[in-house]
Tab-separated table of C-alpha atoms and ligand atoms in Angstrom:
chain	number	residue	atom	x	y	z
A	1	UNK	CA	11.908	-22.905	-11.149
A	2	UNK	CA	9.141	-22.023	-7.734
A	3	UNK	CA	10.292	-18.609	-5.992
A	4	UNK	CA	9.021	-17.780	-2.936
A	5	UNK	CA	8.007	-14.119	-1.813
A	6	UNK	CA	6.160	-12.185	0.957
A	7	UNK	CA	4.921	-8.953	1.291
A	8	UNK	CA	3.206	-7.244	3.525
A	9	UNK	CA	0.406	-4.137	3.801
A	10	UNK	CA	1.279	-0.122	4.122
A	11	UNK	CA	-0.677	2.535	5.425
A	12	UNK	CA	0.171	5.624	4.331
A	13	UNK	CA	0.798	8.883	6.602
A	14	UNK	CA	1.104	10.902	3.887
A	15	UNK	CA	-1.637	9.550	0.702
A	16	UNK	CA	-1.223	9.078	-2.630
A	17	UNK	CA	-4.094	10.403	-4.569
A	18	UNK	CA	-3.910	10.549	-8.041
A	19	UNK	CA	-1.741	9.798	-11.231
A	20	UNK	CA	0.697	12.035	-13.155
A	21	UNK	CA	1.034	9.856	-16.241
A	22	UNK	CA	-1.572	6.415	-15.727
A	23	UNK	CA	0.242	3.855	-17.687
A	24	UNK	CA	4.200	4.466	-16.365
A	25	UNK	CA	1.402	4.471	-12.820
A	26	UNK	CA	3.636	7.860	-11.925
A	27	UNK	CA	2.038	9.109	-8.496
A	28	UNK	CA	1.137	12.782	-9.377
A	29	UNK	CA	3.229	13.406	-5.590
A	30	UNK	CA	4.677	11.797	-2.613
A	31	UNK	CA	4.128	10.131	0.005
A	32	UNK	CA	5.097	8.595	2.910
A	33	UNK	CA	3.863	5.175	3.785
A	34	UNK	CA	3.918	2.590	7.342
A	35	UNK	CA	4.793	-0.735	6.886
A	36	UNK	CA	2.020	-3.724	8.884
A	37	UNK	CA	3.753	-6.260	10.223
A	38	UNK	CA	-0.029	-8.305	10.138
A	39	UNK	CA	-1.319	-10.080	7.346
A	40	UNK	CA	1.601	-11.337	4.530
A	41	UNK	CA	0.963	-11.941	1.406
A	42	UNK	CA	2.956	-15.212	0.107
A	43	UNK	CA	3.548	-15.733	-3.662
A	44	UNK	CA	4.745	-18.683	-5.517
A	45	UNK	CA	6.282	-18.254	-9.380
A	46	UNK	CA	6.917	-21.115	-11.149
A	47	UNK	CA	7.937	-20.622	-15.167
A	48	UNK	CA	5.814	-23.860	-16.781
A	49	UNK	CA	6.738	-24.652	-20.328
A	50	UNK	CA	3.116	-23.593	-21.334
A	51	UNK	CA	1.937	-21.619	-23.836
A	52	UNK	CA	-0.795	-18.910	-23.970
A	53	UNK	CA	-1.810	-17.728	-20.791
A	54	UNK	CA	-0.258	-17.216	-16.918
A	55	UNK	CA	-1.842	-18.767	-14.323
A	56	UNK	CA	-3.250	-17.576	-11.086
A	57	UNK	CA	-4.913	-18.865	-8.024
A	58	UNK	CA	-5.769	-17.077	-4.966
A	59	UNK	CA	-6.316	-17.678	-1.582
A	60	UNK	CA	-7.106	-21.661	-3.394
A	61	UNK	CA	-9.431	-20.728	-6.500
A	62	UNK	CA	-7.819	-20.474	-9.961
A	63	UNK	CA	-9.033	-16.494	-10.724
A	64	UNK	CA	-10.593	-16.259	-14.566
A	65	UNK	CA	-11.395	-12.853	-13.678
A	66	UNK	CA	-9.764	-8.845	-15.037
A	67	UNK	CA	-7.139	-9.763	-11.541
A	68	UNK	CA	-5.588	-12.132	-14.100
A	69	UNK	CA	-5.026	-9.885	-16.750
A	70	UNK	CA	-3.613	-7.113	-14.373
A	71	UNK	CA	-1.334	-10.262	-13.251
A	72	UNK	CA	-0.133	-10.835	-16.781
A	73	UNK	CA	0.345	-7.488	-17.493
A	74	UNK	CA	2.467	-8.185	-14.815
A	75	UNK	CA	4.208	-10.239	-15.397
A	76	UNK	CA	4.494	-8.973	-19.297
A	77	UNK	CA	7.208	-5.912	-17.827
A	78	UNK	CA	9.260	-8.844	-16.091
A	79	UNK	CA	8.933	-11.341	-19.620
A	80	UNK	CA	10.103	-7.604	-21.005
A	81	UNK	CA	13.004	-7.194	-19.180
A	82	UNK	CA	14.579	-11.189	-18.649
A	83	UNK	CA	14.083	-11.293	-22.683
A	84	UNK	CA	11.873	-14.380	-21.734
A	85	UNK	CA	8.921	-15.443	-23.091
A	86	UNK	CA	8.049	-17.695	-20.779
A	87	UNK	CA	4.768	-18.135	-19.691
A	88	UNK	CA	3.757	-18.368	-15.006
A	89	UNK	CA	1.844	-19.604	-12.791
A	90	UNK	CA	1.107	-17.809	-9.984
A	91	UNK	CA	-0.196	-18.694	-6.814
A	92	UNK	CA	-0.471	-16.236	-4.100
A	93	UNK	CA	-2.106	-16.302	-0.443
A	94	UNK	CA	-3.194	-12.923	1.105
A	95	UNK	CA	-4.189	-14.132	5.507
A	96	UNK	CA	-5.542	-10.476	4.955
A	97	UNK	CA	-8.682	-10.804	5.834
A	98	UNK	CA	-12.198	-10.191	4.104
A	99	UNK	CA	-12.993	-6.774	4.833
A	100	UNK	CA	-9.777	-5.584	7.298
A	101	UNK	CA	-10.102	-2.284	5.447
A	102	UNK	CA	-6.721	-2.820	3.885
A	103	UNK	CA	-6.347	-2.659	0.203
A	104	UNK	CA	-4.794	-6.290	-1.164
A	105	UNK	CA	-2.981	-4.794	-4.326
A	106	UNK	CA	-0.267	-3.505	-2.035
A	107	UNK	CA	1.041	-6.121	-0.664
A	108	UNK	CA	-0.331	-8.442	-3.552
A	109	UNK	CA	2.360	-6.664	-5.919
A	110	UNK	CA	5.116	-5.760	-4.349
A	111	UNK	CA	5.728	-10.274	-3.295
A	112	UNK	CA	4.557	-11.240	-6.735
A	113	UNK	CA	7.113	-8.002	-8.324
A	114	UNK	CA	10.155	-10.259	-6.033
A	115	UNK	CA	9.225	-13.658	-7.238
A	116	UNK	CA	8.898	-13.469	-10.852
A	117	UNK	CA	11.597	-11.621	-10.500
A	118	UNK	CA	14.128	-14.491	-8.892
A	119	UNK	CA	12.347	-16.595	-11.099
A	120	UNK	CA	12.546	-15.367	-13.945
A	121	UNK	CA	16.605	-14.527	-13.021
A	122	UNK	CA	16.154	-11.363	-12.499
A	123	UNK	CA	17.973	-9.599	-10.485
A	124	UNK	CA	17.236	-6.697	-9.289
A	125	UNK	CA	18.060	-3.739	-6.481
A	126	UNK	CA	15.985	-3.259	-4.250
A	127	UNK	CA	15.400	0.091	-6.233
A	128	UNK	CA	13.839	-1.523	-8.636
A	129	UNK	CA	12.224	-3.757	-7.715
A	130	UNK	CA	9.861	-0.941	-6.429
A	131	UNK	CA	9.721	0.475	-9.409
A	132	UNK	CA	8.673	-3.093	-10.272
A	133	UNK	CA	6.710	-3.333	-7.927
A	134	UNK	CA	4.633	0.247	-9.430
A	135	UNK	CA	3.593	-0.812	-12.681
A	136	UNK	CA	1.297	-3.363	-10.824
A	137	UNK	CA	0.142	-1.166	-8.327
A	138	UNK	CA	1.172	2.473	-6.426
A	139	UNK	CA	1.140	1.604	-3.184
A	140	UNK	CA	2.663	-2.223	-4.079
A	141	UNK	CA	5.605	0.831	-4.390
A	142	UNK	CA	5.754	1.467	-1.197
A	143	UNK	CA	5.655	-2.433	0.399
A	144	UNK	CA	8.754	-3.201	-0.504
A	145	UNK	CA	10.959	-1.439	1.525
A	146	UNK	CA	10.600	-2.074	5.616
A	147	UNK	CA	9.683	0.190	7.904
A	148	UNK	CA	8.249	4.092	7.302
A	149	UNK	CA	8.740	4.646	3.333
A	150	UNK	CA	8.335	7.420	1.093
A	151	UNK	CA	7.450	7.108	-2.755
A	152	UNK	CA	9.639	10.055	-4.411
A	153	UNK	CA	7.260	11.224	-7.916
A	154	UNK	CA	9.428	11.360	-10.334
A	155	UNK	CA	9.768	9.884	-13.595
A	156	UNK	CA	10.176	6.083	-14.187
A	157	UNK	CA	13.650	5.979	-12.884
A	158	UNK	CA	13.373	8.591	-9.979
A	159	UNK	CA	9.723	7.010	-8.946
A	160	UNK	CA	10.469	4.508	-7.004
A	161	UNK	CA	10.316	4.281	-3.097
A	162	UNK	CA	12.734	3.823	0.678
A	163	UNK	CA	13.482	3.624	3.959
A	164	UNK	CA	13.252	6.264	6.445
A	165	UNK	CA	14.633	7.294	9.468
A	166	UNK	CA	11.829	6.787	11.963
A	167	UNK	CA	10.592	5.608	15.648
A	168	UNK	CA	8.961	3.549	16.641
A	169	UNK	CA	5.456	3.166	16.026
A	170	UNK	CA	2.103	1.224	15.969
A	171	UNK	CA	-1.335	0.660	14.290
A	172	UNK	CA	-4.574	-0.220	15.849
A	173	UNK	CA	-7.253	-0.876	12.672
A	174	UNK	CA	-10.458	-0.263	13.185
A	175	UNK	CA	-12.792	-1.820	10.824
A	176	UNK	CA	-16.273	-0.315	10.089
A	177	UNK	CA	-17.532	-2.058	6.984
A	178	UNK	CA	-16.593	-4.791	5.421
A	179	UNK	CA	-18.857	-5.052	1.813
A	180	UNK	CA	-17.331	-4.190	-1.231
A	181	UNK	CA	-16.666	-0.124	-2.181
A	182	UNK	CA	-19.522	1.139	-3.612
A	183	UNK	CA	-16.081	2.911	-5.904
A	184	UNK	CA	-12.450	1.364	-6.677
A	185	UNK	CA	-9.916	3.514	-6.006
A	186	UNK	CA	-8.668	3.394	-9.188
A	187	UNK	CA	-11.565	5.320	-10.612
A	188	UNK	CA	-11.453	7.215	-7.653
A	189	UNK	CA	-8.950	9.188	-8.713
A	190	UNK	CA	-10.035	9.441	-12.047
A	191	UNK	CA	-13.200	11.200	-10.783
A	192	UNK	CA	-10.573	13.912	-7.946
A	193	UNK	CA	-8.796	14.572	-10.276
A	194	UNK	CA	-11.537	15.740	-13.405
A	195	UNK	CA	-13.376	16.963	-11.657
A	196	UNK	CA	-12.485	18.533	-7.607
A	197	UNK	CA	-11.962	21.941	-8.198
A	198	UNK	CA	-9.952	20.499	-4.792
A	199	UNK	CA	-7.453	18.766	-6.083
A	200	UNK	CA	-4.589	21.260	-7.245
A	201	UNK	CA	-4.598	22.522	-3.650
A	202	UNK	CA	-4.180	18.166	-2.343
A	203	UNK	CA	-1.034	18.125	-4.702
A	204	UNK	CA	0.601	21.365	-4.065
A	205	UNK	CA	-0.651	20.941	-0.069
A	206	UNK	CA	0.950	17.264	-0.410
A	207	UNK	CA	2.913	18.070	-1.620
A	208	UNK	CA	4.524	20.445	1.022
A	209	UNK	CA	3.368	17.623	3.559
A	210	UNK	CA	5.791	15.683	2.671
A	211	UNK	CA	9.207	16.945	3.543
A	212	UNK	CA	7.197	17.428	6.750
A	213	UNK	CA	6.964	14.331	7.286
A	214	UNK	CA	10.152	13.635	5.903
A	215	UNK	CA	11.297	16.489	8.777
A	216	UNK	CA	9.588	15.079	11.587
A	217	UNK	CA	10.538	11.193	11.050
A	218	UNK	CA	14.123	12.022	11.050
A	219	UNK	CA	13.423	13.648	14.291
A	220	UNK	CA	11.952	11.138	15.754
A	221	UNK	CA	8.937	13.833	16.508
A	222	UNK	CA	6.162	11.353	16.543
A	223	UNK	CA	3.322	14.425	17.321
A	224	UNK	CA	4.500	16.033	14.169
A	225	UNK	CA	4.012	12.560	12.814
A	226	UNK	CA	0.840	12.587	14.070
A	227	UNK	CA	-0.872	15.529	12.927
A	228	UNK	CA	0.199	15.207	9.032
A	229	UNK	CA	-1.014	12.263	8.997
A	230	UNK	CA	-4.474	13.064	10.695
A	231	UNK	CA	-4.046	16.927	8.542
A	232	UNK	CA	-2.116	14.703	5.639
A	233	UNK	CA	-6.397	12.570	5.158
A	234	UNK	CA	-8.613	14.589	5.926
A	235	UNK	CA	-7.420	17.207	3.562
A	236	UNK	CA	-7.379	13.460	0.856
A	237	UNK	CA	-11.287	12.988	2.048
A	238	UNK	CA	-12.257	16.778	1.438
A	239	UNK	CA	-10.443	16.590	-2.258
A	240	UNK	CA	-11.770	13.454	-3.000
A	241	UNK	CA	-16.276	14.678	-1.599
A	242	UNK	CA	-14.584	17.329	-3.717
A	243	UNK	CA	-15.409	15.586	-6.546
A	244	UNK	CA	-18.536	14.899	-8.722
A	245	UNK	CA	-20.970	13.507	-9.154
A	246	UNK	CA	-19.442	13.197	-4.784
A	247	UNK	CA	-17.970	10.233	-3.142
A	248	UNK	CA	-17.954	10.296	0.541
A	249	UNK	CA	-16.418	6.869	1.536
A	250	UNK	CA	-16.470	8.311	5.173
A	251	UNK	CA	-19.654	6.872	7.190
A	252	UNK	CA	-21.015	8.511	10.474
A	253	UNK	CA	-19.148	5.327	12.000
A	254	UNK	CA	-15.641	6.357	10.521
A	255	UNK	CA	-15.697	9.981	11.709
A	256	UNK	CA	-16.833	7.927	14.881
A	257	UNK	CA	-13.465	6.949	15.448
A	258	UNK	CA	-11.800	9.819	14.615
A	259	UNK	CA	-13.890	11.397	17.153
A	260	UNK	CA	-13.158	8.299	20.086
A	261	UNK	CA	-9.365	9.383	18.224
A	262	UNK	CA	-9.394	12.914	19.382
A	263	UNK	CA	-10.974	12.091	22.920
A	264	UNK	CA	-8.085	10.301	23.801
A	265	UNK	CA	-6.225	12.946	22.674
A	266	UNK	CA	-7.674	14.898	25.477
A	267	UNK	CA	-7.090	12.208	28.513
A	268	UNK	CA	-3.181	12.981	27.778
A	269	UNK	CA	-2.808	9.994	25.008
A	270	UNK	CA	-1.459	10.555	22.118
A	271	UNK	CA	-3.348	8.149	18.900
A	272	UNK	CA	-3.773	10.127	15.180
A	273	UNK	CA	-6.484	8.916	13.397
A	274	UNK	CA	-6.772	8.006	9.082
A	275	UNK	CA	-8.690	6.857	6.697
A	276	UNK	CA	-8.096	5.069	2.503
A	277	UNK	CA	-10.410	4.997	0.354
A	278	UNK	CA	-13.165	3.609	2.138
A	279	UNK	CA	-15.000	3.356	5.505
A	280	UNK	CA	-12.742	1.456	7.995
A	281	UNK	CA	-9.577	4.033	10.334
A	282	UNK	CA	-5.532	3.154	11.151
A	283	UNK	CA	-5.377	5.266	14.690
A	284	UNK	CA	-0.887	5.633	14.850
A	285	UNK	CA	0.369	4.921	18.220
A	286	UNK	CA	3.240	4.788	19.887
A	287	UNK	CA	3.894	1.135	20.696
A	288	UNK	CA	3.343	1.170	24.251
A	289	UNK	CA	0.672	2.603	24.380
A	290	UNK	CA	-0.966	-0.280	21.093
A	291	UNK	CA	-2.597	-2.647	23.440
A	292	UNK	CA	-4.793	1.081	25.121
A	293	UNK	CA	-6.205	2.714	22.188
A	294	UNK	CA	-6.960	-1.032	20.164
A	295	UNK	CA	-9.206	-1.834	23.729
A	296	UNK	CA	-10.272	1.992	23.555
A	297	UNK	CA	-11.715	1.724	20.351
A	298	UNK	CA	-13.333	-2.438	20.983
A	299	UNK	CA	-16.683	-1.222	20.096
A	300	UNK	CA	-15.930	0.902	17.043
A	301	UNK	CA	-14.998	-2.047	15.340
A	302	UNK	CA	-12.891	-4.625	14.762
A	303	UNK	CA	-10.147	-4.112	15.922
A	304	UNK	CA	-6.586	-5.408	15.034
A	305	UNK	CA	-3.467	-4.357	16.133
A	306	UNK	CA	0.386	-4.016	14.386
A	307	UNK	CA	3.663	-3.242	14.604
A	308	UNK	CA	6.863	-1.757	11.985
A	309	UNK	CA	6.603	-5.183	8.912
A	310	UNK	CA	9.849	-5.743	7.202
A	311	UNK	CA	10.778	-5.523	3.329
A	312	UNK	CA	9.358	-7.735	1.485
A	313	UNK	CA	11.705	-10.848	0.960
A	314	UNK	CA	11.960	-14.216	-0.877
A	315	UNK	CA	11.891	-16.785	1.606
A	316	UNK	CA	12.293	-19.553	-1.323
A	317	UNK	CA	14.204	-19.795	-4.289
A	318	UNK	CA	14.275	-23.869	-5.654
A	319	UNK	CA	16.100	-24.561	-8.970
A	320	UNK	CA	18.620	-21.126	-8.854
A	321	UNK	CA	21.146	-22.485	-6.543
A	322	UNK	CA	21.458	-19.767	-3.934
A	323	UNK	CA	20.039	-19.907	-0.704
A	324	UNK	CA	16.520	-18.902	0.328
A	325	UNK	CA	15.935	-18.480	3.988
A	326	UNK	CA	19.215	-16.432	3.642
A	327	UNK	CA	18.227	-13.697	1.773
A	328	UNK	CA	17.391	-10.569	1.597
A	329	UNK	CA	14.841	-8.984	-1.676
A	330	UNK	CA	16.825	-5.737	-0.653
A	331	UNK	CA	19.759	-6.393	-0.332
B	1	LIG	C1	-2.449	6.014	-0.386
B	1	LIG	N1	-4.782	4.143	-1.384
B	1	LIG	O1	-1.369	6.248	-0.235
B	1	LIG	C2	-4.009	5.851	-0.405
B	1	LIG	C3	-4.136	6.382	-0.607
B	1	LIG	C4	-6.458	4.247	-1.035
B	1	LIG	C5	-5.724	6.431	-0.112
B	1	LIG	O2	-3.509	4.265	-2.693
B	1	LIG	O3	-4.498	2.314	-9.301
B	1	LIG	O4	-4.512	0.097	-5.111
B	1	LIG	O5	-3.370	-0.029	-8.330
B	1	LIG	O6	-1.883	2.612	-8.019
B	1	LIG	O7	-2.124	1.807	-4.523
B	1	LIG	C6	-5.151	2.993	-2.696
B	1	LIG	O8	-4.117	3.511	-4.685
B	1	LIG	O9	-3.674	2.616	-7.204
B	1	LIG	C7	-3.742	4.111	-2.545
B	1	LIG	P1	-3.085	2.193	-7.542
B	1	LIG	P2	-4.315	1.773	-5.554
B	1	LIG	O10	-2.335	4.446	0.327
């Protein structure tokens, strides 16, 4: 049978940077993110009678490198839960444009978790799907729930993501550079923990910021959400820049976007900038302001607008006899 699921990327308002346990993919702190409604990843999982290896096709190309190993390790976890040794064929279409500056691993492993759980006959709660996605990639934990979500720090049972109440928000993605990063986030996290003298302060301050952000979201206080978002992003980059040898993701064009966003605020247009492990900048704003923000940032890079996205969900479940269209993975 073939199970097909869809998931979207998310952008952290309070960042995840550092693991407490790499094997279990447990984060050093909680984090909070907004799911996007653009760039879905659609993934199908079909159990095959083949022995040996799983098969993985991404955007029409057969994958046989480290990405396949990562998918196979993830499917091993699903097989362990299901008590199965069946191999699978995974076919994934990732619509994140090359270099849009959004990590593909979040939507990728969230869609894979939902599709694989269904294909192997597991009936997992949204919480358990989120815990499962975590083992593929940390940020994938937050692509299981929709809207704004918190990913809890804690042990294997407690570390999942769930939707929290929040005001309507939008984001404008500004792609500055579409080249590959010099250093991936996994390695950069390790180096930051090992060498940045600022890392302990990052952990203690972010733990407080998560609570502050959740309170601001619950209160519907957009201004406070935005202020905390920009501050936390700059604290993360400062912490990363403190590594040795240093790692610097923001370049002069990224900083120019932060300046442009500050100028918007000075003009009374409320917007706040954030950036992940690369030079691209994402701007948080109210939904009614997104076209104005996008137009003001035209010329700084390729600009893409997004609203708040849905939960990861099953699209089709062939052979299970269920009603796939009506089914949400997060029931
Ligand atoms: C985040 N990032 O909170 C932070 C901000 C990048 C900067 O989560 O090693 O690809 O697979 O757990 O999820 C990127 O990290 O890392 C990330 P792994 P992941 O969105």
